[in-house]
Coordinates of C-alpha atoms in Angstrom, one line a residue:
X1 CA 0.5 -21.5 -21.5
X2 CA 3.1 -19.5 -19.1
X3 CA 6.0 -21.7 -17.8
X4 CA 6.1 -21.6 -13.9
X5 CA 2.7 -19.8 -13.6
X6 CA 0.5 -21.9 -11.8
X7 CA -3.2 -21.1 -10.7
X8 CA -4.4 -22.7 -7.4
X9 CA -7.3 -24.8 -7.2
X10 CA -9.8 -25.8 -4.1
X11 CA -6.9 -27.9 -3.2
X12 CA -4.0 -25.8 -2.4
X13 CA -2.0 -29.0 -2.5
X14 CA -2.3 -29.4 -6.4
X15 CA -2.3 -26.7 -9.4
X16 CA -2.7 -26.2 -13.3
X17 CA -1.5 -23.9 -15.6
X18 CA -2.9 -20.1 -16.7
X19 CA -2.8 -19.8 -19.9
X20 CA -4.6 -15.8 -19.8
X21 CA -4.6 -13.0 -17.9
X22 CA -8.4 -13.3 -18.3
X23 CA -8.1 -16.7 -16.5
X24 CA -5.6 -15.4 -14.0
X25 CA -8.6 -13.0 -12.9
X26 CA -11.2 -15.0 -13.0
X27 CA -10.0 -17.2 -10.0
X28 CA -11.3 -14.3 -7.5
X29 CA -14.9 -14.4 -9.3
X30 CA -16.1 -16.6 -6.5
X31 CA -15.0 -14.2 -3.4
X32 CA -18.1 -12.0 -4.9
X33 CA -20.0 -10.4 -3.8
X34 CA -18.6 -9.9 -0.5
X35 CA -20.9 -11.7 2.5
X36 CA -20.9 -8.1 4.7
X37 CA -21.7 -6.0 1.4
X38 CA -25.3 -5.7 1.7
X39 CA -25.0 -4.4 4.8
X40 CA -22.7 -1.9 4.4
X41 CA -24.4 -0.8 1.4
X42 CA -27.1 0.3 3.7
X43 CA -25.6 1.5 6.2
X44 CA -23.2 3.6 3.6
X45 CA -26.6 4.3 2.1
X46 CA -28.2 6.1 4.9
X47 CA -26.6 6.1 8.8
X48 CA -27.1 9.0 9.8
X49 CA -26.5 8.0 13.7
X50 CA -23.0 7.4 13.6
X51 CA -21.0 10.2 14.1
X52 CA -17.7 11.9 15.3
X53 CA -18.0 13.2 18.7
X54 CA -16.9 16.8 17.9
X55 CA -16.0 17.7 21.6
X56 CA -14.0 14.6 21.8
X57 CA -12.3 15.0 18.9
X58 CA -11.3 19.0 20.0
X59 CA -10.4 17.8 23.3
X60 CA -8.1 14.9 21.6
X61 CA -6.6 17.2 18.9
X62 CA -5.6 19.7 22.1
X63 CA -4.5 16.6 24.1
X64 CA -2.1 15.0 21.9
X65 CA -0.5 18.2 20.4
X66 CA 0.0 20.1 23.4
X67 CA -1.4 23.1 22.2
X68 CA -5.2 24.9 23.8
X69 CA -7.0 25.6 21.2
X70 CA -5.5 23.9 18.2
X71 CA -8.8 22.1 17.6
X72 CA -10.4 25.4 17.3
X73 CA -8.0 26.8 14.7
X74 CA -7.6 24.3 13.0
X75 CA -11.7 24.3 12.7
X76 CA -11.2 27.6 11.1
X77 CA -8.5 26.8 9.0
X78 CA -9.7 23.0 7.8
X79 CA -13.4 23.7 7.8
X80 CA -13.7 20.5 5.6
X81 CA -10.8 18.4 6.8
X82 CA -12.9 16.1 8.9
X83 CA -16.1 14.5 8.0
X84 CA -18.5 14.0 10.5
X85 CA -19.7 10.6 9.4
X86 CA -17.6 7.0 9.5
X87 CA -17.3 4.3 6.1
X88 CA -18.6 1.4 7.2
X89 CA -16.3 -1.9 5.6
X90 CA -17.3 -5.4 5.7
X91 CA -14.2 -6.9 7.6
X92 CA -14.4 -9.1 4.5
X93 CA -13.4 -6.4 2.2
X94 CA -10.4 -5.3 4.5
X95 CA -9.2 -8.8 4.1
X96 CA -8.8 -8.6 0.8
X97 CA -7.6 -4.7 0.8
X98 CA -4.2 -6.5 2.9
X99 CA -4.5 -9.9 0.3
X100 CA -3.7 -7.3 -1.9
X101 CA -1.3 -5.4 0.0
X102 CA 0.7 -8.8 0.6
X103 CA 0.7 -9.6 -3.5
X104 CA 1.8 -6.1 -4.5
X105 CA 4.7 -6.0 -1.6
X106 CA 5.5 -9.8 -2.7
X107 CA 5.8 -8.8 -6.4
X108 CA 7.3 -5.8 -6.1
X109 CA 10.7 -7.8 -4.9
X110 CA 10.8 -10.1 -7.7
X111 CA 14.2 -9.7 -9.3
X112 CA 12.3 -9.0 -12.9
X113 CA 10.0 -6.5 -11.3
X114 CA 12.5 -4.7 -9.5
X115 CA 14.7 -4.7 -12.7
X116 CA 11.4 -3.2 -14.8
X117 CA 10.5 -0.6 -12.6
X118 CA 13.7 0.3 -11.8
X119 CA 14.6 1.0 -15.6
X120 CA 12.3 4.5 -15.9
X121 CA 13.9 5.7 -12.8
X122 CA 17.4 7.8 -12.4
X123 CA 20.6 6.3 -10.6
X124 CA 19.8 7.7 -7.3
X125 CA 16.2 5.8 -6.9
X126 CA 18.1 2.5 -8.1
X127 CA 20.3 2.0 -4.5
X128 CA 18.2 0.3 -1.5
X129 CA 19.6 1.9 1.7
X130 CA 17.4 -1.1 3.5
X131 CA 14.0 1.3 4.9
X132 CA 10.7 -0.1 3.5
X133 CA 8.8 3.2 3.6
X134 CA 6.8 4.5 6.9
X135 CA 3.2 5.2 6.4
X136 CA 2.5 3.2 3.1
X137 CA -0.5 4.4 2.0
X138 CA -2.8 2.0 -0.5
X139 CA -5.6 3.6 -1.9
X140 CA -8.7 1.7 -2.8
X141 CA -12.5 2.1 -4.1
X142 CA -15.1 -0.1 -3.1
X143 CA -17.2 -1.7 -5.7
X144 CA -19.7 -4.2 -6.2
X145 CA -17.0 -6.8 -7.1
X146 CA -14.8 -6.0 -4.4
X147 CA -11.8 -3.2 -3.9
X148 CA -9.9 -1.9 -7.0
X149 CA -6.9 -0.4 -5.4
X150 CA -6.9 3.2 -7.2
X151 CA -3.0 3.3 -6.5
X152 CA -0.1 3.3 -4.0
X153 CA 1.4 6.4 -2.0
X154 CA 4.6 6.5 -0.5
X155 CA 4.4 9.7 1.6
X156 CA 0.3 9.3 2.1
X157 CA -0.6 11.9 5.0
X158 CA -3.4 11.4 7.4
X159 CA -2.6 8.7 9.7
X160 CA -1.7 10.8 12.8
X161 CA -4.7 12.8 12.1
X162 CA -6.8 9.7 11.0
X163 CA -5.7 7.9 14.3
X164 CA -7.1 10.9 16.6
X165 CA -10.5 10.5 14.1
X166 CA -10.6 7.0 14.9
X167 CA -11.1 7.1 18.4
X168 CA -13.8 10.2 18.6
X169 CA -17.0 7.9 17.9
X170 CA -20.4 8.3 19.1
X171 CA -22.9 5.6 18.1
X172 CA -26.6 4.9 18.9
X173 CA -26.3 1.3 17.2
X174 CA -24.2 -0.7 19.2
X175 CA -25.2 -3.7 17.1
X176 CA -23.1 -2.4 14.0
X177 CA -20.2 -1.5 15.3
X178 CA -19.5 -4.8 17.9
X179 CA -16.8 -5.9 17.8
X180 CA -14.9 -3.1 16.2
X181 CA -11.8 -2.0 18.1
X182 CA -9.7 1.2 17.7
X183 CA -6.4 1.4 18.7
X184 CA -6.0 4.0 21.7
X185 CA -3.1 6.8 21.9
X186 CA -0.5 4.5 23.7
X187 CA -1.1 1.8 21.2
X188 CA -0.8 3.9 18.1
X189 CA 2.4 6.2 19.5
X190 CA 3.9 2.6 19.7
X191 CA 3.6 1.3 16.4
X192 CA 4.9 4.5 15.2
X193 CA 8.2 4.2 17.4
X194 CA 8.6 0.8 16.9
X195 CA 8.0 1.4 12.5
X196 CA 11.0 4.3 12.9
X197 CA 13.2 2.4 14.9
X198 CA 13.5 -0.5 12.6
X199 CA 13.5 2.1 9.5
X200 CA 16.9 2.7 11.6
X201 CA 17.9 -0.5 11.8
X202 CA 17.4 -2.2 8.4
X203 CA 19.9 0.9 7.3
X204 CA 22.4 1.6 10.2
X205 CA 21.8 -2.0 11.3
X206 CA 22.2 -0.9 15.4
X207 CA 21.4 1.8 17.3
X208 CA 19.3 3.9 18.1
X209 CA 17.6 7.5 16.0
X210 CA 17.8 10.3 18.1
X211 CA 16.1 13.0 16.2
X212 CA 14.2 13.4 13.9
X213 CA 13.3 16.1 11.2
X214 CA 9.9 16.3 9.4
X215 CA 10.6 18.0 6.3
X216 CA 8.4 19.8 3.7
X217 CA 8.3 22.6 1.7
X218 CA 7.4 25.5 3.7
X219 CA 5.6 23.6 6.2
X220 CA 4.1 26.4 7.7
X221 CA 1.5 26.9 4.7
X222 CA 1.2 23.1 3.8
X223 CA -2.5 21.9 3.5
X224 CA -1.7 19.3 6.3
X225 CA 0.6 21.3 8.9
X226 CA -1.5 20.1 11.5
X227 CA -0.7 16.4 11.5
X228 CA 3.3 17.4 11.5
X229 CA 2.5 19.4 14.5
X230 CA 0.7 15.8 15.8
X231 CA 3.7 13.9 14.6
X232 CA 6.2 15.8 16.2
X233 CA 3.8 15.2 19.5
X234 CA 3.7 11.4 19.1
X235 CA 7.4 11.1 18.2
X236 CA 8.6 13.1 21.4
X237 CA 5.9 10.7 23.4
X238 CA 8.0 7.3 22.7
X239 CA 11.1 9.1 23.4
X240 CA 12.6 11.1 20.2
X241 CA 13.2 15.0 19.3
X242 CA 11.2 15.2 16.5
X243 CA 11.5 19.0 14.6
X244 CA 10.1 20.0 11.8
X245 CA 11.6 22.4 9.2
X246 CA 12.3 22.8 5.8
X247 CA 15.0 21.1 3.6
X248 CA 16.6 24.3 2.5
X249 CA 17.2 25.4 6.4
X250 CA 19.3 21.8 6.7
X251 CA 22.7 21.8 6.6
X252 CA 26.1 19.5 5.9
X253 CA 28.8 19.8 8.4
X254 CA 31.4 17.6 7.7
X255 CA 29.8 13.8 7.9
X256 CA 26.6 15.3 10.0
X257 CA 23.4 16.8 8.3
X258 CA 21.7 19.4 10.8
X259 CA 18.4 21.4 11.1
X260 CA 18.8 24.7 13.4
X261 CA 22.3 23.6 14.5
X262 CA 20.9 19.7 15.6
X263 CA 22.1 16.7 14.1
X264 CA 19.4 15.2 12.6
X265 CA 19.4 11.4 12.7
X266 CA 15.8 10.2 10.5
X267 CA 13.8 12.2 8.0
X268 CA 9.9 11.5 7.8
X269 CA 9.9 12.6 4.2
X270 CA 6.4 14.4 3.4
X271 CA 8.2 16.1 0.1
X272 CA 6.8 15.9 -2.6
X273 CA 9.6 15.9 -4.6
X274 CA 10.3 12.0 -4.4
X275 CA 13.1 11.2 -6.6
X276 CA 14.8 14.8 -4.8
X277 CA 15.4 16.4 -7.9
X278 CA 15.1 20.0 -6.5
X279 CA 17.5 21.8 -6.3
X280 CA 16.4 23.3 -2.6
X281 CA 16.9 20.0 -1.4
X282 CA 20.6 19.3 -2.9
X283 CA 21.5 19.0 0.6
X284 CA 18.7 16.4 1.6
X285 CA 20.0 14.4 -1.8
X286 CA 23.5 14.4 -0.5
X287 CA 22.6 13.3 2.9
X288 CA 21.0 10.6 1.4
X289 CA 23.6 9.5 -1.6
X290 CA 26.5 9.4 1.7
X291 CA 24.1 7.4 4.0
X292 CA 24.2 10.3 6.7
X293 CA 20.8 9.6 7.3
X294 CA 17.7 7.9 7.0
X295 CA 15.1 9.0 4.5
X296 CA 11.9 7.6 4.8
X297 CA 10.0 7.0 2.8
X298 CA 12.7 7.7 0.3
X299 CA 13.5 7.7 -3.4
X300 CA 13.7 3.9 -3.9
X301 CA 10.7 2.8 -2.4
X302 CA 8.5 5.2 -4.0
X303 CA 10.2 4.3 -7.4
X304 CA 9.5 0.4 -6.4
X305 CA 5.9 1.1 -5.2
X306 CA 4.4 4.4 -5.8
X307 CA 5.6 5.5 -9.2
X308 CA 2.6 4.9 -11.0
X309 CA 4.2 3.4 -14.3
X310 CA 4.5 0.6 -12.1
X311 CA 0.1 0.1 -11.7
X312 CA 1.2 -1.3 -15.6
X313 CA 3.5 -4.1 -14.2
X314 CA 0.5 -4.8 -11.4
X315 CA -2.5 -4.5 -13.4
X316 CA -0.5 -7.2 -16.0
X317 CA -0.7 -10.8 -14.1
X318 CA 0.3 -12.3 -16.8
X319 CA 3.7 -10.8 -17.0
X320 CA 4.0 -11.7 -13.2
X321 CA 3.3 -15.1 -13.6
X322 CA 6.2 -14.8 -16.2
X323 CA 8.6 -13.6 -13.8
X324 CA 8.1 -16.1 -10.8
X325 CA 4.7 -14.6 -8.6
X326 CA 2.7 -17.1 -7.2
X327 CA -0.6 -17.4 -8.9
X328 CA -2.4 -16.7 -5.5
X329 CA -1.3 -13.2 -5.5
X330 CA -1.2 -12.8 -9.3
X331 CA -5.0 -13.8 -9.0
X332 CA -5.4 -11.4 -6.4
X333 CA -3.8 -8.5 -8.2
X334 CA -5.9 -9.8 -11.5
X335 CA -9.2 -9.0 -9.7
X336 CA -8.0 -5.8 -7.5
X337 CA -5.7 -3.7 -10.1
X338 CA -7.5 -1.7 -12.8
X339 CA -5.7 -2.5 -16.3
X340 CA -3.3 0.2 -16.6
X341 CA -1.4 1.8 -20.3
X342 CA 1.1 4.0 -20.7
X343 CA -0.3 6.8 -22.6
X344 CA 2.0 6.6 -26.2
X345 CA 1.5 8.0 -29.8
X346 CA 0.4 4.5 -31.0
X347 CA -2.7 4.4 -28.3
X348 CA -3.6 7.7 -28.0
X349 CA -6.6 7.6 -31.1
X350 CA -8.1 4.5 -29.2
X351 CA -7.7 5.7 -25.5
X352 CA -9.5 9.0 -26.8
X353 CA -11.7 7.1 -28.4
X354 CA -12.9 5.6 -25.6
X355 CA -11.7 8.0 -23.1
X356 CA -14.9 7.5 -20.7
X357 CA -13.7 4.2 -19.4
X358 CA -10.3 5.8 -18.8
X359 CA -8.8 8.1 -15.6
X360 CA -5.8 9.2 -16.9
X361 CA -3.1 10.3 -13.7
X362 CA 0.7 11.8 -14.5
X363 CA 2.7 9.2 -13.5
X364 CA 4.4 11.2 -11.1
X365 CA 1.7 13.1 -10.1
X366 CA 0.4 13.9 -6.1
X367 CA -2.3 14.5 -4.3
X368 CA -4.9 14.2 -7.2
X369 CA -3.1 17.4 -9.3
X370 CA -3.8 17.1 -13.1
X371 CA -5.3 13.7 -12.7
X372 CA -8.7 13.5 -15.1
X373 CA -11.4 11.4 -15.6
X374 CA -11.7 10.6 -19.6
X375 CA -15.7 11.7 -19.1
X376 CA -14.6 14.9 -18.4
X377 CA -11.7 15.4 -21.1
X378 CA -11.6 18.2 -23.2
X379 CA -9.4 18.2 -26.5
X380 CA -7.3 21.5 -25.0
X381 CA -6.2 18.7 -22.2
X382 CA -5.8 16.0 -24.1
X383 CA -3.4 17.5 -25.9
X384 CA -1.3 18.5 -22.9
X385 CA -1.6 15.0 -21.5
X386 CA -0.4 13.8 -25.0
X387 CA 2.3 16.0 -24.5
X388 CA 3.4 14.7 -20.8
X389 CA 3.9 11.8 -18.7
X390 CA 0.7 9.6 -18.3
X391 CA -0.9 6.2 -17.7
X392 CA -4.7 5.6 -18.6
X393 CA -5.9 3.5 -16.0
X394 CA -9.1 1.4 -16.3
X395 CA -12.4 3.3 -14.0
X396 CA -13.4 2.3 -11.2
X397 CA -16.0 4.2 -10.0
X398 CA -15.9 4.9 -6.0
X399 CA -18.3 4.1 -3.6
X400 CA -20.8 6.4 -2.1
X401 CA -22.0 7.5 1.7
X402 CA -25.1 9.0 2.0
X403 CA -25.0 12.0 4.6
X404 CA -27.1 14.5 6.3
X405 CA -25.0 17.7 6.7
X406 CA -28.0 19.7 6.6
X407 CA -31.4 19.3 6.6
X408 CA -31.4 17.5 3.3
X409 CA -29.3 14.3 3.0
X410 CA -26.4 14.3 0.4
X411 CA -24.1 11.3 -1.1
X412 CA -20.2 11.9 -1.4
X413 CA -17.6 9.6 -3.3
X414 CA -15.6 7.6 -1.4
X415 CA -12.2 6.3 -1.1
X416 CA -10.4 4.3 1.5
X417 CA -7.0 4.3 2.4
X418 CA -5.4 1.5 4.2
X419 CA -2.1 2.8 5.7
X420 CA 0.7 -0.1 6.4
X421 CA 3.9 -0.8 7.3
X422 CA 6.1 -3.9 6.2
X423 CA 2.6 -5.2 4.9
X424 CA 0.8 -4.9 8.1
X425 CA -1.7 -2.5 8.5
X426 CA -1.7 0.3 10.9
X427 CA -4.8 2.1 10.0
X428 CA -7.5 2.0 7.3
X429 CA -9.5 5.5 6.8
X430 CA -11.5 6.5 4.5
X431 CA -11.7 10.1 2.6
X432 CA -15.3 11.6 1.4
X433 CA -15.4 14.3 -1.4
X434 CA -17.5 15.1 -4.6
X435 CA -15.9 16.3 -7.8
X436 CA -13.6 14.3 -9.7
X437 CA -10.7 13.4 -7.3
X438 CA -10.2 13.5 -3.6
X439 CA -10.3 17.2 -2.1
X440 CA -10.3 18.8 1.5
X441 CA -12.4 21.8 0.1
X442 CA -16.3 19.4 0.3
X443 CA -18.9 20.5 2.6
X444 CA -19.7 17.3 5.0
X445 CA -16.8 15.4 3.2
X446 CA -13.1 15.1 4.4
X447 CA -11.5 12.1 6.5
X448 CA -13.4 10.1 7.8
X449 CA -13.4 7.0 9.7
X450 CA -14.0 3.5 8.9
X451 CA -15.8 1.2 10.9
X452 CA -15.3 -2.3 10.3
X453 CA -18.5 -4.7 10.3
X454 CA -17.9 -7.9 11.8
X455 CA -18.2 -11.1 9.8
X456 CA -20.9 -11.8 12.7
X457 CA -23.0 -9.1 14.6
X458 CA -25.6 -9.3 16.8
X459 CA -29.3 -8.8 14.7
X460 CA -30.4 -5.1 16.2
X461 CA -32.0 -2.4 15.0
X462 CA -29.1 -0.2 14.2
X463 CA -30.8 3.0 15.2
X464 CA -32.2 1.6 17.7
X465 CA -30.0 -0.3 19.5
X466 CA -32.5 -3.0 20.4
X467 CA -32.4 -6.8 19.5
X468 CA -34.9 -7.2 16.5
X469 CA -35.2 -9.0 13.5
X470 CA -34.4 -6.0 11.8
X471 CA -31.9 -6.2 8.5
X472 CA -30.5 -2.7 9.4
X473 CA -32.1 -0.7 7.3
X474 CA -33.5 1.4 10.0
X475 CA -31.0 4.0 9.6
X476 CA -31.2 3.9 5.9
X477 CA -35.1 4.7 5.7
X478 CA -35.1 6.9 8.6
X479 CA -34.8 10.2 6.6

């Protein structure tokens, strides 16, 4: 039995102990399955008459960056980088995507927590200038028994892009999509100012930012150079100067860090580098040890929340029972996080052993890079994962969308990612490739939208559009 951890009954008024972790996660078993599953399985499984509006989305992408003809080189560019079918989610399941969101954001403060995940870090990541990270980016997969969140992201790109993908919907099934509501421009350009301006504030305390610098190596030839071009946009709508360079063009004069000869006031950090231990970005590190500007996200919140040795403090309920989380959210973190180990000497024999329940991810890794699934594992790359920095994290196989790029359909892997601020969501997307990890480089796949199913819908067709007593499989038999 675990002092101080107790699990919440029917009656949220009274409580018991949890002796196990196995107990801990067995108080989500009766959230599943989800009530909306079944019919987003289906319509996952074979909708082919929901798409992205291809003119709208050109005309949007021209809109909101200013630029004729960006949509149409950026089509040659990013042949892959949209997909031209939406995720459909049962609003159920994005309930419990943010349950989880709130649990990991509530543990990650505990004074324990902090103190663990804080210990594998260096001095710099240690200090809390105040910012809680823009564009937190939780990555999920969908399964049978609800979402597994896959891990956390600290500089996760795609919402500016995802936001413009959002609202470039054409549907022939009303029924499914009622009551679904997509933020428009105005909305989303204010969310983004208002998320800045109190990264600002929780540092400087008053004020106002000025300008801002989007920073990333050689920006010009990054993957997603588009969506800084949309966020530069977007910031100069709600009233900032928003550049966007690279951290060895800035520059310290005196107490003022400068890009091009203008003070620069807020970095949206899309480095890669998160703990800046580059040397090309000595100046950005120095900025931020003197407080002459605000980094976010910066060093400490990715060492809080995206470093992945920290999946092994969340996947371990127990432990967080131990150090003061309420067993809601332990619960909740029992049934969402995939057990996660550190890969050591002492485990390595049984983790190869049974290496096909296993994806094993650098702990500091990005953007998918070197992250394998133990199916797929030779003995060459075990022995260089041995060698490095690793966790093995329990599978979770993603979900699947059937599509029709062609004549004949095809089914891609799936991912969503919910992209919050403070805990509150701004914008849930979803991402569709084949091969083992995420990838812009899948015919059909790419981002794509998700379309939330309401708890309630109207019984129609979904191809159709008409009221029937249809299940809505119509789109799934069609082909």
């Amino acid at each position: 039995m675990l002092p101080g951890c107790l699990a919440l009954t029917g009656d949220s008024t009274r409580s018991k102990p949890v002796a196990t972790q196995k107990e801990a996660r067995s108080l989500m078993s009766d959230l599943s399955p989800l009530a909306g599953s079944i019919r987003a399985d289906q319509l996952n499984g074979g909708c082919f008459c929901v798409g992205v509006d291809q003119a709208a989305l050109a005309a949007a992408l021209d809109r909101e960056t200013d630029i004729p003809g960006f949509a149409g080189d950026l089509a040659k560019t990013h042949p892959w980088l949209f997909a031209r079918s939406p995720v459909f989610l049962p609003a159920e399941t994005l309930g419990r995507m943010m349950d989880v969101v709130a649990a990991a954001e509530t543990a990650v403060v505990l004074p324990a927590y902090r103190e663990a995940a804080l210990a594998w870090t260096p001095p710099l990541a240690r200090r809390d200038p105040g910012p809680l990270g823009a564009f937190m980016g939780y990555d999920f997969h969908v399964t049978p028994v609800g979402p597994k969140l896959i891990e956390i992201n600290t500089n996760a790109g795609g919402a500016f892009l995802n936001a413009v993908l959002a609202r470039s919907q054409q549907a022939c099934c009303a029924g499914v999509v009622a009551g679904f509501e997509t933020p428009g421009p105005a909305t989303f350009q204010q969310h983004v100012g208002e998320m800045f301006r109190n990264e600002w504030r929780l540092q400087n305390g008053k004020g106002t930012p000025e300008t801002f610098a989007i920073l990333d190596d050689d920006p010009l030839a990054q993957a997603l150079y588009p969506e800084f071009r949309l966020a530069q946009t977007q910031l100069r709508a709600v009233g900032f100067e928003a550049l966007i360079g690279d951290p060895r063009d800035l520059k310290l004069e005196g107490d003022v860090l400068t890009l091009g000869g203008v003070r620069v006031d807020i970095v949206y950090n899309r480095l890669v580098d998160f703990l800046l231990e580059e040397p090309t970005h000595a100046v950005l590190r120095q900025a931020y040890e003197r407080d002459l500007v605000v980094v976010t996200p910066n060093p400490h919140i990715y060492s809080r929340l995206a470093d992945k040795h920290n999946l092994t403090l969340l996947s371990d309920p127990e432990r967080l029972c131990r150090w003061g989380l309420a067993a809601n959210h332990a619960a909740v973190l029992a049934a969402a996080v995939p057990r996660t180990v550190l890969v050591r000497s002492k485990n390595a024999a049984e983790l190869w052993a049974d290496r096909r329940n296993w994806f094993f991810k650098p702990v500091r890794g990005h953007a998918s890079k070197a992250a394998y699934r133990g199916a797929k594992l030779t003995r060459r790359v075990w022995e260089e994962i041995k060698a490095s920095a690793y966790v093995a994290q329990a599978y979770a196989a993603p979900g699947q969308r059937r599509i029709q790029p062609d004549e004949a359909p095809v089914s891609l892997k799936v991912d969503v990612r919910v992209y919050t601020y403070g805990g509150r969501i701004l914008l849930a997307a979803a991402r569709l490739y084949q091969g083992q990890t995420t990838n812009m480089r899948t015919p059909g796949g790419g981002f794509a939208p998700v379309l939330v199913l309401p708890a309630v819908v109207v019984d129609t067709d979904p191809c159709a559009g008409a009221g029937t007593s249809s299940t809505g499989t119509a789109c799934h038999d069609r082909w």
